[in-house]
Short mmCIF file of C-alpha atoms in Angstrom, two decimals:
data_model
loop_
_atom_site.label_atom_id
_atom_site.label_comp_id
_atom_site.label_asym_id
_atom_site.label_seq_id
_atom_site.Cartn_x
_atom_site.Cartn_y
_atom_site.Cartn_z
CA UNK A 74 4.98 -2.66 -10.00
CA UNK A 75 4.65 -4.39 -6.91
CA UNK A 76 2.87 -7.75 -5.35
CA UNK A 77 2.29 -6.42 -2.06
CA UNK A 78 4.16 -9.17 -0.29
CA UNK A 79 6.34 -7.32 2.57
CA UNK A 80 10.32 -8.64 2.14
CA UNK A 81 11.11 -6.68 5.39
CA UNK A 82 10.39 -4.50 8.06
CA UNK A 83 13.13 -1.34 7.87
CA UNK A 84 13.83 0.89 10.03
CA UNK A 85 13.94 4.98 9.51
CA UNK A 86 17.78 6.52 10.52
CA UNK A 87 17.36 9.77 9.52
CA UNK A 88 15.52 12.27 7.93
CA UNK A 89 16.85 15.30 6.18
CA UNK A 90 14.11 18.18 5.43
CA UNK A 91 15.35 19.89 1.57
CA UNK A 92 13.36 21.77 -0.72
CA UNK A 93 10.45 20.19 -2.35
CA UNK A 94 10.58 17.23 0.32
CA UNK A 95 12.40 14.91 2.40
CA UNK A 96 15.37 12.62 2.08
CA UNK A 97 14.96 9.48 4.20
CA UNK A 98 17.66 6.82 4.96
CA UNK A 99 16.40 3.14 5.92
CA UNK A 100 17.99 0.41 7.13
CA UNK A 101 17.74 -2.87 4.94
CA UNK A 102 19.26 -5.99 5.16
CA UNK A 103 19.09 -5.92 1.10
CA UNK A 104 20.36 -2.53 0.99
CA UNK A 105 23.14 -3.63 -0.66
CA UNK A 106 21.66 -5.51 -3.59
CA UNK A 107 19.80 -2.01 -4.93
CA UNK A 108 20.59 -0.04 -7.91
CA UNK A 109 20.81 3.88 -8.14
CA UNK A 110 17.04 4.71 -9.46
CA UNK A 111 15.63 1.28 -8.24
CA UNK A 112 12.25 1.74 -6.91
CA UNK A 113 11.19 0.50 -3.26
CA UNK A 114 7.73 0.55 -1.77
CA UNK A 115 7.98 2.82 1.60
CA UNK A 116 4.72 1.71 3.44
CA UNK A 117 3.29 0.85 0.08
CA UNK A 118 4.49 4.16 -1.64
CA UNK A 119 7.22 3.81 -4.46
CA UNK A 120 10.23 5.78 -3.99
CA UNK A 121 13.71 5.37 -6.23
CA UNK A 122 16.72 4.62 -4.63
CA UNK A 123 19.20 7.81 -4.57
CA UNK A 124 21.91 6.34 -2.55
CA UNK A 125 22.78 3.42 -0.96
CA UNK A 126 25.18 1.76 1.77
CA UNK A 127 25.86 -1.59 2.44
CA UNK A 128 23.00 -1.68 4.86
CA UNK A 129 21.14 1.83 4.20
CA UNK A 130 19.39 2.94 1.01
CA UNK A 131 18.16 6.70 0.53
CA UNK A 132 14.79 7.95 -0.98
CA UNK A 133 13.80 11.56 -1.91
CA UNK A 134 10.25 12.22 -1.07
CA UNK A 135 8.77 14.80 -2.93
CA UNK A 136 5.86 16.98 -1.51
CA UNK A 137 3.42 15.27 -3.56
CA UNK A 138 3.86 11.99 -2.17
CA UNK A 139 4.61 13.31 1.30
CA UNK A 140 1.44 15.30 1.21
CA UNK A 141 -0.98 12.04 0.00
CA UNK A 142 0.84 9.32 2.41
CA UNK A 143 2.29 9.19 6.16
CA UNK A 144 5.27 9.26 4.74
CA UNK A 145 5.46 12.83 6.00
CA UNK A 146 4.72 11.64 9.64
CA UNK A 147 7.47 9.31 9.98
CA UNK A 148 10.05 9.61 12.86
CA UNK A 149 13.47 8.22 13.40
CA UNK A 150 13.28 5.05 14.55
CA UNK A 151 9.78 4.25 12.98
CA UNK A 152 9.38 1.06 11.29
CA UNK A 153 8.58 0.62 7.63
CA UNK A 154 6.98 -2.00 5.37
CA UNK A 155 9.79 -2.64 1.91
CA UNK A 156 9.21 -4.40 -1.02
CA UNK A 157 11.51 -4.01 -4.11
CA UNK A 158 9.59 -3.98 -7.45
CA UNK A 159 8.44 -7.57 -8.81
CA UNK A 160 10.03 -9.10 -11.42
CA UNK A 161 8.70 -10.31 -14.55
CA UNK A 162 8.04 -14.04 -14.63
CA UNK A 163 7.69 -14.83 -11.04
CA UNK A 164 4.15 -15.59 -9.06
CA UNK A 165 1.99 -13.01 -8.54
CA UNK A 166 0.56 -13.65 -5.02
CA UNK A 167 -0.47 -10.77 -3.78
CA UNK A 168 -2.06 -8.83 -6.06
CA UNK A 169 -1.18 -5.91 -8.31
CA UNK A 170 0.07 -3.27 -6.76
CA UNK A 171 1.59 0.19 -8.28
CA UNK A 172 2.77 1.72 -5.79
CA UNK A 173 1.09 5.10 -5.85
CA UNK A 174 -0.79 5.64 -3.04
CA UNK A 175 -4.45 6.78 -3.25
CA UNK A 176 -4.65 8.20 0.47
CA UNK A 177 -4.58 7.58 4.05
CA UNK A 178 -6.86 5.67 6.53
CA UNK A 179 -7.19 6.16 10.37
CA UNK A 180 -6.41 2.84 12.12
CA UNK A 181 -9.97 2.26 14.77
CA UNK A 182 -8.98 -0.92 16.02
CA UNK A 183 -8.25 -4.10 16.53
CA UNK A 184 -10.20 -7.48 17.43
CA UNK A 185 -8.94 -11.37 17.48
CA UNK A 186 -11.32 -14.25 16.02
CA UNK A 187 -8.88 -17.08 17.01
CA UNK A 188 -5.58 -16.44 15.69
CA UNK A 189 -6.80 -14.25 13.01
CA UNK A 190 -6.30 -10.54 13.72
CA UNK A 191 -9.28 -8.21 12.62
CA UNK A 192 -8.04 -4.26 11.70
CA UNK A 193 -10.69 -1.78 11.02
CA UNK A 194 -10.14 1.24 9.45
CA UNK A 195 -11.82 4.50 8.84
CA UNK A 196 -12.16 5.36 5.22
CA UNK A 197 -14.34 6.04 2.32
CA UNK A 198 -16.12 3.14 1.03
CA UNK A 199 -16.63 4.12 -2.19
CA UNK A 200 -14.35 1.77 -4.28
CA UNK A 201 -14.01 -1.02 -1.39
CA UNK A 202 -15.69 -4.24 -1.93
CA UNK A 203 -16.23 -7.42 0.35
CA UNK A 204 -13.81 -9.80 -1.06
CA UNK A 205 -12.06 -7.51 -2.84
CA UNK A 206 -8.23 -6.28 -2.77
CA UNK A 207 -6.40 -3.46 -1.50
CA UNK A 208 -3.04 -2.32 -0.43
CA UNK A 209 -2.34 -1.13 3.24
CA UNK A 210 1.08 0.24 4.07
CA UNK A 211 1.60 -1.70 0.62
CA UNK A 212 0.49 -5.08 2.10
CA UNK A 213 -2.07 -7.15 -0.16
CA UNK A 214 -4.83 -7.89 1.91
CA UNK A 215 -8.91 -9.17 1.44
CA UNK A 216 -11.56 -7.26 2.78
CA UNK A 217 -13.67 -9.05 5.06
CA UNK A 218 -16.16 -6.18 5.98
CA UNK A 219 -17.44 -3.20 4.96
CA UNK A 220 -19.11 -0.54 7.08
CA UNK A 221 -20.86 3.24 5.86
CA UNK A 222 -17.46 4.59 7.08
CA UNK A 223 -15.47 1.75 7.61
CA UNK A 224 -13.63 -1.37 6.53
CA UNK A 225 -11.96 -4.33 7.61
CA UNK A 226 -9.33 -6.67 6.81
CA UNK A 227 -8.74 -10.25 8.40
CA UNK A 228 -5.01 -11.01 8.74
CA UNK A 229 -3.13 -13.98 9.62
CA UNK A 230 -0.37 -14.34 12.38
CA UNK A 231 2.63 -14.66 9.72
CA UNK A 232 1.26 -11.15 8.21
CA UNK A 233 0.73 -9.40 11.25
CA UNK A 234 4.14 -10.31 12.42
CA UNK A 235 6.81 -10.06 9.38
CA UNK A 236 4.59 -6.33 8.94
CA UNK A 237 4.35 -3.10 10.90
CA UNK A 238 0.77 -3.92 11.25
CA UNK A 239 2.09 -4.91 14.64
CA UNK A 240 3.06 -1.61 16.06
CA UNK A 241 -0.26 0.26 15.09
CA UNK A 242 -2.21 2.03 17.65
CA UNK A 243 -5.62 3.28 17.46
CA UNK A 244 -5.60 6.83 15.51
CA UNK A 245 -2.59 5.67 13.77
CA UNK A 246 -2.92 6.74 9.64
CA UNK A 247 -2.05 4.15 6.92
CA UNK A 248 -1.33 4.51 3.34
CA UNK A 249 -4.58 2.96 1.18
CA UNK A 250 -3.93 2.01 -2.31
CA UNK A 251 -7.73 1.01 -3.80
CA UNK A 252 -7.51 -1.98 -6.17
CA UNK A 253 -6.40 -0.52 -9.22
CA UNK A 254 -9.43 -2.28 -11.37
CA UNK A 255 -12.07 -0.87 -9.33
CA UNK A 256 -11.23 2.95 -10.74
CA UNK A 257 -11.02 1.31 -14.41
CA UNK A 258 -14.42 -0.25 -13.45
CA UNK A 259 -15.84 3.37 -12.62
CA UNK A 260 -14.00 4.82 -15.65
CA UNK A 261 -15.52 2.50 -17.97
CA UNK A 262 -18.84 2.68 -16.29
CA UNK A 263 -19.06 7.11 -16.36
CA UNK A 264 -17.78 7.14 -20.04
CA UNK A 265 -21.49 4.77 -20.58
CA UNK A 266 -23.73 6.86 -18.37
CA UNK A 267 -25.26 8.39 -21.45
CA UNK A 268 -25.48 5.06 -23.07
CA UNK A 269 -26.94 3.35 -20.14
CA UNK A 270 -25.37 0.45 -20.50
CA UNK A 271 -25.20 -2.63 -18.00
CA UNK A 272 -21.64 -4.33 -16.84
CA UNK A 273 -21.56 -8.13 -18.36
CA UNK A 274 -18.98 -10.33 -19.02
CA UNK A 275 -18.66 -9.46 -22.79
CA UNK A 276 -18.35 -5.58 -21.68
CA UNK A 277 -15.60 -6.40 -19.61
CA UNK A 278 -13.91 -8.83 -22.19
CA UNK A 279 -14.38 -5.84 -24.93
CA UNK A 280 -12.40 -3.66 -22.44
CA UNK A 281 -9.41 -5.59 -21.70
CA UNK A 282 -10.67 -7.76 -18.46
#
């Protein structure tokens, strides 16, 4: 489980292609305070440590994960968003985050409103909401617009710089992880089609909200 607050921006060293995936090796300053089987959020996507060095750490990718997220695109020398999984008792300010991505977005582009940086992405709308949450490369980040085929996010000069948010260009694809309460939301909602029932606030409290 993750907050989606970026600790740092790694760097890819190499990548080994193996059977069923990919082993990558990133450089970290906090390489060297990982465990064997610790997991890290790649560009939002949670990997377990496999080795480590006192400023490298491995991951092995599998197919799955490389087929759902740009994981599979990365080159040497690419930069990465880390986080190491949260731990229990601290703030959560970000927002919950899993770390299993849901897909990829294409990057459109990129507009200022002062010192606020506007991305817009194109995705499916289906599950994003004005206001709401969502994960991109694993950041947590508010959506301040929402288009038939689109979205944006407003982000502020210390998250645009401590990120690889930076170094995106337009066509560029990001890893999306939706909000995880909207799917619950949609699960609760098809299992009452047939009873036609209505969201309220005692619905939700009944389901664990």
């Amino acid at each position: 489980m993750f907050t989606g607050l970026i600790e740092e921006i790694g760097t890819v060293e190499k990548i080994e292609p193996r059977s069923g995936g990919k082993i990558f090796k990133i450089a970290a300053t906090f390489s060297q305070k990982l465990k064997i089987g610790e997991s890290v959020a790649i560009n939002g996507a949670c990997q377990s440590v496999t080795d480590k060095a006192q400023n490298t750490f491995n991951v092995f990718c599998m197919q799955e994960s490389l087929a759902r997220t740009n994981l599979d695109i990365l080159k040497i020398g690419d930069f990465v968003n880390l986080e190491r999984a949260m731990i229990l008792g601290q703030r959560l300010d970000g927002h919950i985050v899993q770390g299993h991505i849901d897909s990829k977005a294409k990057f459109k582009n990129l507009t200022s409103i002062g010192e606020a940086k506007i991305f817009e992405f194109e995705y499916n709308t289906k599950y994003i909401v004005k206001k709401g949450s969502i994960a991109i490369n694993g950041i947590s980040l508010t959506i301040s617009e929402v288009k038939n085929n689109s979205f944006c996010v407003s982000v502020i000069p210390q998250t645009f710089e401590r990120t690889n948010l930076h170094f995106l260009k337009a066509g560029d694809f990001v890893n999306i992880e939706i909000d995880i309460f909207a799917k619950y939301v949609e699960k609760f909602l098809s299992a009452n089609d047939n009873k036609k029932e209505n969201i309220t606030l005692e619905f939700l409290e009944e389901n664990g909200f």
